[in-house]
Coordinates of C-alpha atoms in Angstrom, one line a residue:
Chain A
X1 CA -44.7 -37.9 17.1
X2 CA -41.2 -40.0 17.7
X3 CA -41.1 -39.4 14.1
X4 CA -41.2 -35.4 13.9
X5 CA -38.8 -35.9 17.0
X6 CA -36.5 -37.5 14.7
X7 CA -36.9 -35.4 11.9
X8 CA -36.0 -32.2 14.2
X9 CA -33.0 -33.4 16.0
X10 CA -31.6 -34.2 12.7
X11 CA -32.1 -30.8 11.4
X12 CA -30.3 -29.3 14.5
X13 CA -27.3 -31.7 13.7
X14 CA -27.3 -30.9 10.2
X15 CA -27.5 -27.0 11.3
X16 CA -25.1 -27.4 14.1
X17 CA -22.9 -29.8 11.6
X18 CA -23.0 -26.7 8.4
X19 CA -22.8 -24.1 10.5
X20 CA -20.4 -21.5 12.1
X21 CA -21.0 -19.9 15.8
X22 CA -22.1 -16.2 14.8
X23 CA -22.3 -13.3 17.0
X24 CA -24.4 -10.5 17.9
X25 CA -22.1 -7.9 19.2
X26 CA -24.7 -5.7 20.1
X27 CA -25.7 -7.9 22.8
X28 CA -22.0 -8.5 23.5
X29 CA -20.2 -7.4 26.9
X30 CA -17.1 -8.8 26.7
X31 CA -17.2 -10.9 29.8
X32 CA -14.9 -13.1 28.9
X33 CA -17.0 -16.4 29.7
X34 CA -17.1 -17.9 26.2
X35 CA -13.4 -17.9 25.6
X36 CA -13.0 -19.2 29.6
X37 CA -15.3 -22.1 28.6
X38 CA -13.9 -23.0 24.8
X39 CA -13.2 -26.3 25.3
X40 CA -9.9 -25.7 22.6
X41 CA -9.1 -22.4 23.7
X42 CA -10.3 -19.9 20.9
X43 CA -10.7 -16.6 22.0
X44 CA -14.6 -16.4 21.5
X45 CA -15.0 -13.0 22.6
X46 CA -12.2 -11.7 20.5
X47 CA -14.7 -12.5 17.2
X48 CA -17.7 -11.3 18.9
X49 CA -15.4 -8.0 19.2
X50 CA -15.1 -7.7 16.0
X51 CA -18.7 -9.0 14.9
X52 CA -16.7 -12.0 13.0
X53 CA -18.5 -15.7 13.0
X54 CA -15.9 -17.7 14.7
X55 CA -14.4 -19.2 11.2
X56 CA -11.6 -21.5 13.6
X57 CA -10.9 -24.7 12.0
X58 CA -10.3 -25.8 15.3
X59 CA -13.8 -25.3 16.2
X60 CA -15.8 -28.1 17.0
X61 CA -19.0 -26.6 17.1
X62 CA -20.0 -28.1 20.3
X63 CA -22.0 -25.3 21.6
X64 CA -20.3 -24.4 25.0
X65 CA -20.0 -21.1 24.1
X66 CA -23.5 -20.5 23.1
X67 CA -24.9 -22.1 26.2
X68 CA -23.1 -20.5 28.7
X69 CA -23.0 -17.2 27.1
X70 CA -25.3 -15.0 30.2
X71 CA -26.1 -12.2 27.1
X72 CA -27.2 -14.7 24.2
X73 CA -24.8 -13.1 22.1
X74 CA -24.4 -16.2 19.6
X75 CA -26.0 -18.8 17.7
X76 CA -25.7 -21.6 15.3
X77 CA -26.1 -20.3 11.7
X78 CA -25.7 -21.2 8.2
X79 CA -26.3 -20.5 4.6
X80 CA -29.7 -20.8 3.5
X81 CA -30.8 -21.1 6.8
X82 CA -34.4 -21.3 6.6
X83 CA -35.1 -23.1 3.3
X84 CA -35.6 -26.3 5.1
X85 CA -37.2 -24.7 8.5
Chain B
X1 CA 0.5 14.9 14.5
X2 CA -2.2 15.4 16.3
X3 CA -2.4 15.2 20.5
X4 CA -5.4 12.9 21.8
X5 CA -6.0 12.8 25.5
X6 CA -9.1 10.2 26.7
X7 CA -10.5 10.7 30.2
X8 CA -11.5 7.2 31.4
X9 CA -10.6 3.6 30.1
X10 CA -14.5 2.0 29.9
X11 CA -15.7 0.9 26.7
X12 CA -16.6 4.1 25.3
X13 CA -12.8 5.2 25.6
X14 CA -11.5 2.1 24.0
X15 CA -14.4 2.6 21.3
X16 CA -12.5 5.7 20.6
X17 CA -9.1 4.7 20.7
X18 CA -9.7 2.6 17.8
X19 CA -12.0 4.5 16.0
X20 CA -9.1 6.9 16.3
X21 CA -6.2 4.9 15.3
X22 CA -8.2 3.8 12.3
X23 CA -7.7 6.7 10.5
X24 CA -4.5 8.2 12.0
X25 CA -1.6 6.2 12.7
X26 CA 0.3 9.1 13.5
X27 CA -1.3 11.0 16.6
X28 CA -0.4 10.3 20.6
X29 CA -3.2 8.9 22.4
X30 CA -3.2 9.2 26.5
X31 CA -5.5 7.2 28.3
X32 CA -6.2 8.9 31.7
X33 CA -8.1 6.8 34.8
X34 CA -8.1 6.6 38.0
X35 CA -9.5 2.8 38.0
X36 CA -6.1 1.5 38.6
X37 CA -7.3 -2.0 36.5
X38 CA -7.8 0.0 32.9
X39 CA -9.9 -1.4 30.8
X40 CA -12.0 -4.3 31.8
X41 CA -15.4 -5.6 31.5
X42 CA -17.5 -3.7 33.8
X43 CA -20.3 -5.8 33.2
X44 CA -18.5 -9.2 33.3
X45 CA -17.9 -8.3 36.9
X46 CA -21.4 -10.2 37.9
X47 CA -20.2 -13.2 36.7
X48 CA -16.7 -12.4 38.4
X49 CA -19.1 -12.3 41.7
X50 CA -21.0 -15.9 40.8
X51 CA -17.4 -17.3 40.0
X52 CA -18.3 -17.9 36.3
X53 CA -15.7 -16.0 34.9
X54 CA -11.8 -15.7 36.1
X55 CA -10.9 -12.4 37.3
X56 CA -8.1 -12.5 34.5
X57 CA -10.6 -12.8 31.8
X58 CA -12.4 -10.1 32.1
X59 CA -9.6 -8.2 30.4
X60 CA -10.4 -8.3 26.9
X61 CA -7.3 -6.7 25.5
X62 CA -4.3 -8.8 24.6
X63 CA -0.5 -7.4 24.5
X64 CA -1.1 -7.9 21.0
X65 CA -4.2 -5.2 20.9
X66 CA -2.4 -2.3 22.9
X67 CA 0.4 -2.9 21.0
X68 CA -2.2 -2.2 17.8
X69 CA -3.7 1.4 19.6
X70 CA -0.2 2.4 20.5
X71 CA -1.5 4.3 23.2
X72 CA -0.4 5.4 26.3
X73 CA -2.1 4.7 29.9
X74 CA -1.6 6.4 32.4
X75 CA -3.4 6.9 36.0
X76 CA -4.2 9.7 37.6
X77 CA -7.1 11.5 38.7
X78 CA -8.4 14.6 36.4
X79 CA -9.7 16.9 38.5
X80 CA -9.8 20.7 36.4
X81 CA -10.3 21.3 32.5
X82 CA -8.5 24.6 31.8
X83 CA -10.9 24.3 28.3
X84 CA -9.3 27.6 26.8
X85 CA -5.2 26.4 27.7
X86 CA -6.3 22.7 26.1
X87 CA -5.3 21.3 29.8
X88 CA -6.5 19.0 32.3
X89 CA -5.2 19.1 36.0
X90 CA -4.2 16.0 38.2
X91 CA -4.9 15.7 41.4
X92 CA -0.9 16.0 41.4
X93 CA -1.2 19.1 40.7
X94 CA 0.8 18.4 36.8
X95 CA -1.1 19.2 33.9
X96 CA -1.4 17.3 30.5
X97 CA -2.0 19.2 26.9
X98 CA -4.5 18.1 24.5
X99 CA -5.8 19.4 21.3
X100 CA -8.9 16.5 21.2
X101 CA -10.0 15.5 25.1
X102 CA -12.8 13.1 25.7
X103 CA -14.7 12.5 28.5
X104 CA -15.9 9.0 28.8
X105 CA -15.9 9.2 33.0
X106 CA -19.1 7.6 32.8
X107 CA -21.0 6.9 35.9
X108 CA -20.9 6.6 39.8
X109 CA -23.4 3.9 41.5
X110 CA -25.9 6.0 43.5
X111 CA -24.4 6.0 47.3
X112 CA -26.3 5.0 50.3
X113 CA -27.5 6.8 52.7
X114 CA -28.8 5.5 55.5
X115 CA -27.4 5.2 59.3
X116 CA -24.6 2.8 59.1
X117 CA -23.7 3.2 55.4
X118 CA -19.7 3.5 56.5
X119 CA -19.7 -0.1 58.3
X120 CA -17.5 -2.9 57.1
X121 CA -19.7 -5.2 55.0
X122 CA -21.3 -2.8 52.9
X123 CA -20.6 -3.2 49.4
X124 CA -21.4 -2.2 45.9
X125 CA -20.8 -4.0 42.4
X126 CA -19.3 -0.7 40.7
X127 CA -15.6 -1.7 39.9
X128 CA -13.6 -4.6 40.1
X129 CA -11.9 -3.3 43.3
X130 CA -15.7 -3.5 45.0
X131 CA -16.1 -7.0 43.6
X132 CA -13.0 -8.0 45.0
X133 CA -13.7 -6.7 47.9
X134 CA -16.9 -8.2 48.1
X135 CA -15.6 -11.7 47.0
X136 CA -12.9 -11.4 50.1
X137 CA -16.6 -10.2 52.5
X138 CA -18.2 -13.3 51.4
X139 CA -15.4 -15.5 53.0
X140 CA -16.4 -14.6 56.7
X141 CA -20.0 -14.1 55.7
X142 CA -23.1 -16.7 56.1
X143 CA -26.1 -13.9 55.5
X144 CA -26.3 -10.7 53.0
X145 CA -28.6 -8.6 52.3
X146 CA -28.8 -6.7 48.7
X147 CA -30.8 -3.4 48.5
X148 CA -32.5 -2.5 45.0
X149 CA -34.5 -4.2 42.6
X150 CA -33.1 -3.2 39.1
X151 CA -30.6 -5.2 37.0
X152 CA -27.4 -5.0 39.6
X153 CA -29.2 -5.5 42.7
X154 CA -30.5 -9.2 41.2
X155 CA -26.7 -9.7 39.7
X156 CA -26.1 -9.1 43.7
X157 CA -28.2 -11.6 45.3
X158 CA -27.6 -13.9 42.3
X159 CA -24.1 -13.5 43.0
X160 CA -24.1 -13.8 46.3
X161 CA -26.6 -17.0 46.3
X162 CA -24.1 -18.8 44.4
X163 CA -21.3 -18.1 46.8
X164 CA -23.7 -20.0 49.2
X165 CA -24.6 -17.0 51.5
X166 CA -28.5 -16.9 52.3
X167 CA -29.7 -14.2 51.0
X168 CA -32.2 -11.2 51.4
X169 CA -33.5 -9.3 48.6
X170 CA -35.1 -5.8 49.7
X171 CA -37.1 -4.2 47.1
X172 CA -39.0 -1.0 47.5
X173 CA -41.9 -1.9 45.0
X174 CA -43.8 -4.7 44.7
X175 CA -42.1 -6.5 42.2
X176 CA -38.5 -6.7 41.0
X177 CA -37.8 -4.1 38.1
X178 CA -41.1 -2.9 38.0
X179 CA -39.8 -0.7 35.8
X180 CA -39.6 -3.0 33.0
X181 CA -40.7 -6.3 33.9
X182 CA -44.7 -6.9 34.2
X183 CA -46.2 -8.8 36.6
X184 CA -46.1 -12.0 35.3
X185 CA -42.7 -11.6 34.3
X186 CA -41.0 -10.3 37.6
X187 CA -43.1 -13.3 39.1
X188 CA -41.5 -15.9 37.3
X189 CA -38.2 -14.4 38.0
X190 CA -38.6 -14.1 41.9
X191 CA -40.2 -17.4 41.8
X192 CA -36.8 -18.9 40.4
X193 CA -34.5 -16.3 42.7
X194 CA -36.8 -17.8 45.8
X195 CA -36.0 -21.4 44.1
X196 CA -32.3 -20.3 44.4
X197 CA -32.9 -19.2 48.0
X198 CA -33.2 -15.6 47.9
X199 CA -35.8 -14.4 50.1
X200 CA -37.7 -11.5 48.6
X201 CA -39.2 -8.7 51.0
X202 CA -41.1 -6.5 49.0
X203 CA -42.4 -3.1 49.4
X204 CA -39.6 -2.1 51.7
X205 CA -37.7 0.3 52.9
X206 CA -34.1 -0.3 54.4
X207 CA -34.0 2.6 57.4
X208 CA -30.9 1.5 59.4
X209 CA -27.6 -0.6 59.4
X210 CA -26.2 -1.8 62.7
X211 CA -22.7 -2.7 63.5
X212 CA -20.9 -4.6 65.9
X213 CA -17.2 -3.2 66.6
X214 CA -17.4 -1.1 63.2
X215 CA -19.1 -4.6 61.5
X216 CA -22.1 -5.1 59.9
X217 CA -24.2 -6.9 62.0
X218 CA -27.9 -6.8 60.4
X219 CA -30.3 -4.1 59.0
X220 CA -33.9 -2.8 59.6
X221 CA -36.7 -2.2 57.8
X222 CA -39.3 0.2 58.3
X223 CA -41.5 -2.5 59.3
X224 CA -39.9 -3.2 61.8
X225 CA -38.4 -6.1 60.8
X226 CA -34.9 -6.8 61.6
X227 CA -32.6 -9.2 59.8
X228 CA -29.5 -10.1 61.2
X229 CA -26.5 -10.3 57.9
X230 CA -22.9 -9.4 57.8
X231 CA -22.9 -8.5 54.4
X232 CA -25.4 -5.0 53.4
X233 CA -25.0 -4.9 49.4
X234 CA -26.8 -2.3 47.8
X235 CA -27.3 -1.6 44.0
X236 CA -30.2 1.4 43.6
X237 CA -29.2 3.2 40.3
X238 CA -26.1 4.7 39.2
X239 CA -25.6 8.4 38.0
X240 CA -23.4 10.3 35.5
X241 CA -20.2 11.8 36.6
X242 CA -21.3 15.6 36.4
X243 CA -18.8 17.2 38.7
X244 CA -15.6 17.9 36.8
X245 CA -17.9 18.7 33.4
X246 CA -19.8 21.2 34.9
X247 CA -16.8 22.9 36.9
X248 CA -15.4 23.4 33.3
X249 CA -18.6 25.0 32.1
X250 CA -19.9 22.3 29.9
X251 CA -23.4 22.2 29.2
X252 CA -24.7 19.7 30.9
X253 CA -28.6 18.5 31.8
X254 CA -29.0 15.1 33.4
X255 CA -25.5 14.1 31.3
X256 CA -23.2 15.9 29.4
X257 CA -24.9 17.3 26.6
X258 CA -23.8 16.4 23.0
X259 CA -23.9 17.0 19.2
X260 CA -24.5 14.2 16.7
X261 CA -21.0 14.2 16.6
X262 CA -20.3 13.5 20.4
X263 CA -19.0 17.1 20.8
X264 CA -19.8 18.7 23.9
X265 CA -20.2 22.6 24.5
X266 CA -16.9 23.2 24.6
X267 CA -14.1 23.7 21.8
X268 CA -12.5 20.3 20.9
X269 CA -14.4 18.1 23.7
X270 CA -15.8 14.8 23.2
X271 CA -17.8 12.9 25.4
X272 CA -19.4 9.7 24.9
X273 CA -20.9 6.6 27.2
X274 CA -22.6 7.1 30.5
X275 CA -21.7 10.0 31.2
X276 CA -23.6 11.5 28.3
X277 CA -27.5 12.5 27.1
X278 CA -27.8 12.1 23.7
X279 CA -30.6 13.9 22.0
X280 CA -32.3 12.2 18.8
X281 CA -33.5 15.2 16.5
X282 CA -36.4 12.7 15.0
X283 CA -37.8 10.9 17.6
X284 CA -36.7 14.4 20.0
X285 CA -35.9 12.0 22.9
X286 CA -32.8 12.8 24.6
X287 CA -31.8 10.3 26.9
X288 CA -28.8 8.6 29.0
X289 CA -28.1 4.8 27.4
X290 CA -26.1 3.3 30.2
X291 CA -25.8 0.1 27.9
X292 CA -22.2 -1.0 26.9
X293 CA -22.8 -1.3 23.1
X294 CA -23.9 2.3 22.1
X295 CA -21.3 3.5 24.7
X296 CA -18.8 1.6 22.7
X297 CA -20.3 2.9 19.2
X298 CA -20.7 7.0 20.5
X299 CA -17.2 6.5 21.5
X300 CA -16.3 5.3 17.8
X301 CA -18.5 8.1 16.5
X302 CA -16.5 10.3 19.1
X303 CA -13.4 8.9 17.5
X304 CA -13.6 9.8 14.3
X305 CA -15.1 13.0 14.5
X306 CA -11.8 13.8 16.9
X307 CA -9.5 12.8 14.3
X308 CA -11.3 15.1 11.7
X309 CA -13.8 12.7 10.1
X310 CA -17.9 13.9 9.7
X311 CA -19.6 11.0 11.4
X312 CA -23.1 11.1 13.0
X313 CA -23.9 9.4 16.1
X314 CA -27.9 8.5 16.1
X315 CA -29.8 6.4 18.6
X316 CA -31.6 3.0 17.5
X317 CA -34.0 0.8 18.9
X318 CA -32.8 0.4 22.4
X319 CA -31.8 -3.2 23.2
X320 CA -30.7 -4.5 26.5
X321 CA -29.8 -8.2 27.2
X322 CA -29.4 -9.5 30.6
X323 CA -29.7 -12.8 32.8
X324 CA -32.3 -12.4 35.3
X325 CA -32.5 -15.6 38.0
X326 CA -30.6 -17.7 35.5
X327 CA -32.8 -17.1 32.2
X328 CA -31.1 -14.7 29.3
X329 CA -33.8 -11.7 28.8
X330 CA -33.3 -9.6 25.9
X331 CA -35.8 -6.5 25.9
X332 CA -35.8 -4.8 22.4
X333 CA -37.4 -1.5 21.9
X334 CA -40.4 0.1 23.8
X335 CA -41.6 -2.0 26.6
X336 CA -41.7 -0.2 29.6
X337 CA -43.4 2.9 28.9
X338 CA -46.1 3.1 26.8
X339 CA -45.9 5.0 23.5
X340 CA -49.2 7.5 23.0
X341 CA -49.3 8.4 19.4
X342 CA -50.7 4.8 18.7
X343 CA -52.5 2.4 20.6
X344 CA -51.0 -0.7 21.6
X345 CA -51.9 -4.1 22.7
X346 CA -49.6 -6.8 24.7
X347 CA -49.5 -10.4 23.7
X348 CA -47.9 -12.8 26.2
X349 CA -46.8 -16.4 25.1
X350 CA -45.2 -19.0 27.4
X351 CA -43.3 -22.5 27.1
X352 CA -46.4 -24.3 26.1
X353 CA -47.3 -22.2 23.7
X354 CA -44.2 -21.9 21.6
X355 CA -42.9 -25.8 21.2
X356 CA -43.1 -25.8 17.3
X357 CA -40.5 -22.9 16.3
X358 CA -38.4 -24.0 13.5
X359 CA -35.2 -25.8 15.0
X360 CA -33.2 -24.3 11.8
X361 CA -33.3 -21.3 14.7
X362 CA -30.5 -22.4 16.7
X363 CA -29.8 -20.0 20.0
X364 CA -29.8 -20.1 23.4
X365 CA -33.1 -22.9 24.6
X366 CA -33.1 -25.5 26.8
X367 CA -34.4 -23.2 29.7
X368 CA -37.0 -24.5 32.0
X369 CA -39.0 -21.7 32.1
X370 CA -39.4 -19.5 28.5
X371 CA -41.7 -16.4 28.0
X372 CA -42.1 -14.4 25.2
X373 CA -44.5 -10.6 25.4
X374 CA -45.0 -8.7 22.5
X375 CA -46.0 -5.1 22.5
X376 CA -47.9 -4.9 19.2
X377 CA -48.4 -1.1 17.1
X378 CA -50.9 -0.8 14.8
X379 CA -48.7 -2.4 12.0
X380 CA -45.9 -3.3 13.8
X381 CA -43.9 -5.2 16.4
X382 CA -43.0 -2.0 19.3
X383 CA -41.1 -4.1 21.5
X384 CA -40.3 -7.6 23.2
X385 CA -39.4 -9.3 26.2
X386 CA -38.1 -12.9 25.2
X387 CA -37.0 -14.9 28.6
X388 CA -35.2 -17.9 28.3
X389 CA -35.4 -19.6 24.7
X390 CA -33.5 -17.0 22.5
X391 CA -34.4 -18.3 19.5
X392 CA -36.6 -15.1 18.5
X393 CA -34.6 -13.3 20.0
X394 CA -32.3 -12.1 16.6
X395 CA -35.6 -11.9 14.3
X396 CA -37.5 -9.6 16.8
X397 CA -34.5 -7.6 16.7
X398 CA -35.0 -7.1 12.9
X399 CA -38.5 -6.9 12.7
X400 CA -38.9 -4.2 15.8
X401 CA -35.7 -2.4 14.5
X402 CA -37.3 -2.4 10.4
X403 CA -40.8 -1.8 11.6
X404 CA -41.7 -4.7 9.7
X405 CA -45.0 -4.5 8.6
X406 CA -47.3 -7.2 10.7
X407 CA -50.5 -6.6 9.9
X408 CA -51.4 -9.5 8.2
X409 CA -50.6 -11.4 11.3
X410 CA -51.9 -8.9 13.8
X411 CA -55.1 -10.5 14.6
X412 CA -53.6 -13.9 15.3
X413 CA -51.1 -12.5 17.7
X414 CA -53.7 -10.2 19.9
X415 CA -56.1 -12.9 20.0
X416 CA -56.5 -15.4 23.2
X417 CA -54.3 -17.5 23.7
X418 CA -52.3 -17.3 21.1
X419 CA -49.4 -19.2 19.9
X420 CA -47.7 -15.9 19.4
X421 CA -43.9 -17.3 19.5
X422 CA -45.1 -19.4 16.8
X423 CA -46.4 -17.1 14.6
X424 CA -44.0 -14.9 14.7
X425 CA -41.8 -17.2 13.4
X426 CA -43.6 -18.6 10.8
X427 CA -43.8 -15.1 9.7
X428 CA -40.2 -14.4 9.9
X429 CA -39.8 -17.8 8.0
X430 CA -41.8 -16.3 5.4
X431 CA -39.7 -13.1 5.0
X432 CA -36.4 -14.8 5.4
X433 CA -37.9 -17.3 2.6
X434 CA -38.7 -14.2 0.0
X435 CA -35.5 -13.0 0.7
X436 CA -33.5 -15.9 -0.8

């Protein structure tokens, strides 16, 4: 069991690690509360306008803005997403 | 160069502003709206209320954008469409030219009308200047109570709550929006709301408000029951804004009625977002969205076709995303009312029985509560509530909206018990897999 414990969170960190914070603007309302709560101050919302993954060197990928989002509009993705799942 | 005049500055408006300005650089564009704020997010104003979300942010426009749509805003209130003369009338009485117009006016919450409705202390959640209003209310306030069981009745008391007022929920049915949410559902929900201290009264009916020197002082129900609050917030439903369409003689129904295009019955008048039915020529539904997104895309569609361009406006899969008592809820396609031209069966799944989906998902989890219902076709996925964990979210999205054919994991999902979350995203897995 601790071992398949492992084995996921080290999928999640090499996901969250390779990945970029995509959105779904469908879902999007442009409340504002990603950008409020970006840690470095990218305008969040401003991608999910536009339906761009946020592709900001300066992001971190620590998640804030996919936690706190109220709509679910993003998630963690990368390449080849689901080859290892 | 062509003249472009836009009723209202909501989401559908700004939709067509750009869809406009991305294909004529040239033309004038005049923003007309008697919100005094312009554009802002009208559904970022819940979060506004739970103090989430700065009032400042909830303007998603930079300098830097307007500066991009080169358009002009102005306010004023329309209150005549001289349709033949290409002119609208302000309520000062001066008149503005058009050759394109559209009306994205949207929609009025529902008022209420019950003895008292006038008293200070009742409130609404339509526009920022009611939030503010009700954020100032909540500074003198210790008890509200919120009328209404839909969506912006729960963003009320949830709003409310976290401003630390106790707080009343009064709901007419039995269960919190009964019409979409099932039982089980709408009981996890007000079982967290209760968590959060919202007392529930349901199947009731709010008869009177009474005031104390022109003051809301408490309410009754028809029980009898009396509750004493300062604050009466009421969110029962909202409807389109009918009055200056029809005065023009514009064909409307339940909402302004449009083409594929977003035209309206009239020469050279758009329409798009809540204020308009649109009417699918396959499916022959013809309904009002009220959703931001395909308000934001008709008004695009609106756009173009304004500055000359053939596009087509047709409805998808609905999808509505929300936060209910703290847990996101997406609902994607047909959950509420059942479909008769095939028969269909409901799966439920819960947090115990979905623990093993792939974490190469990575959305929204770490709720404590997660529940997943499935309204299975005959080969396909129909629609889906998924509360809390999102993680299914984005592939029930693509398998509802592509009728992805399930039937070789149909009698897995509809049996007892079953692991549904899982299989569904083994299957999704599978397809994602055979993609690559």
């Amino acid at each position: 069991m601790f071992k398949n414990l492992f084995k996921r969170e080290s999928n999640r960190r090499e996901v969250l690690a390779a990945g970029f914070v995509v959105p779904d603007s469908a879902r999007c309302v442009q409340c504002g509360i990603c950008s409020f709560n970006c840690p470095i101050n990218i305008d969040v919302r401003n991608f999910a306008w536009q339906g761009r993954p946020i592709e900001n060197s300066q992001c971190i990928n620590c998640g804030e803005c996919v936690t706190r989002c109220p709509r679910g509009v993003l998630r963690f993705e990368r390449t080849s997403l689901f080859a290892e799942a | 160069m062509t003249n472009y005049v836009i009723v209202g500055t909501g989401v559908a408006g700004i939709g067509a502003a750009e869809a406009i300005r991305s294909v004529d650089a040239h033309g004038t564009i005049t923003f007309i709206s008697e919100d005094l704020h312009g554009y802002y997010s009208r559904p970022g104003l819940a979060y506004y209320l739970t103090g989430e979300v700065d009032e400042k942010l909830l303007f998603p426009l930079k300098p830097g954008d307007l500066k991009k749509l080169n358009a002009h805003f102005s306010h004023g209130n329309v209150v005549r469409i001289y349709p033949q003369k290409h002119q609208v009338e302000l309520s000062d009485g001066k008149h503005v030219y058009y050759e394109r117009l559209l009306l994205a006016i949207g929609s009025n919450a529902i008022p209420l009308k019950v003895p008292g409705a006038n008293l200070h202390g009742v409130a609404k959640l339509d526009n920022l200047e009611d939030t503010r209003r009700l954020v100032s209310l909540t500074k003198n306030a210790r008890t509200a109570v919120v009328l209404g069981g839909g969506i912006t009745a729960l963003e009320l008391a949830e709003g409310l709550a976290s401003r630390k007022l106790k707080v009343h929920l009064v709901i007419r049915t039995a269960h919190c929006w009964s019409s979409v949410l099932d039982k089980i559902e709408a009981q996890i929900i007000e079982h967290k709301l209760n968590h959060d201290g919202i007392t529930i009264h349901p199947n009731s009916e709010l008869t009177s408000i009474q005031g104390k020197h022109g003051k809301v002082a408490g309410i009754s129900l028809a029980s009898g029951e009396q509750i004493d609050c300062e604050i009466l917030a009421y969110g029962i439903g909202v409807q389109p804004r009918l009055q200056l369409p029809k005065e023009a003689g514009m064909a409307c129904e339940r909402g302004i009625l449009v083409d594929e295009h977003q035209a309206t019955s009239l020469p050279d008048i758009f329409a798009a977002g809540d204020v308009v039915q649109v009417h699918d020529p396959l499916s022959g539904r013809s309904i009002i969205e009220s959703l931001w997104s395909p308000a934001r895309e008709q008004g695009w569609v609106a756009g173009l076709n304004m500055a000359g361009q053939r596009a087509v406006y047709s409805l998808s899969v609905p999808l509505n995303v929300t936060r209910l008592a703290g847990l996101t809820t997406t609902i994607i396609g047909a959950v509420g009312s059942r479909d008769e031209s095939e028969p269909l069966t409901i799966a439920h799944g819960d947090s115990e029985t979905w623990r093993d989906i792939p974490d190469a998902i990575i959305a929204q989890s770490g709720f404590d509560v997660n529940h997943l219902r499935l309204v299975v076709g005959k080969n396909t996925i129909v629609g889906a509530i998924v509360i809390g964990d999102q993680k299914l979210s984005s592939p029930l999205q693509v398998m509802i909206r592509n009728r992805v054919d399930i039937s070789e994991i149909r009698d897995q999902l509809i049996a007892p018990e079953a692991p549904i979350a899982d299989i569904v995203a083994n299957l999704w897995s599978k397809l994602h897999a055979s993609q690559n």
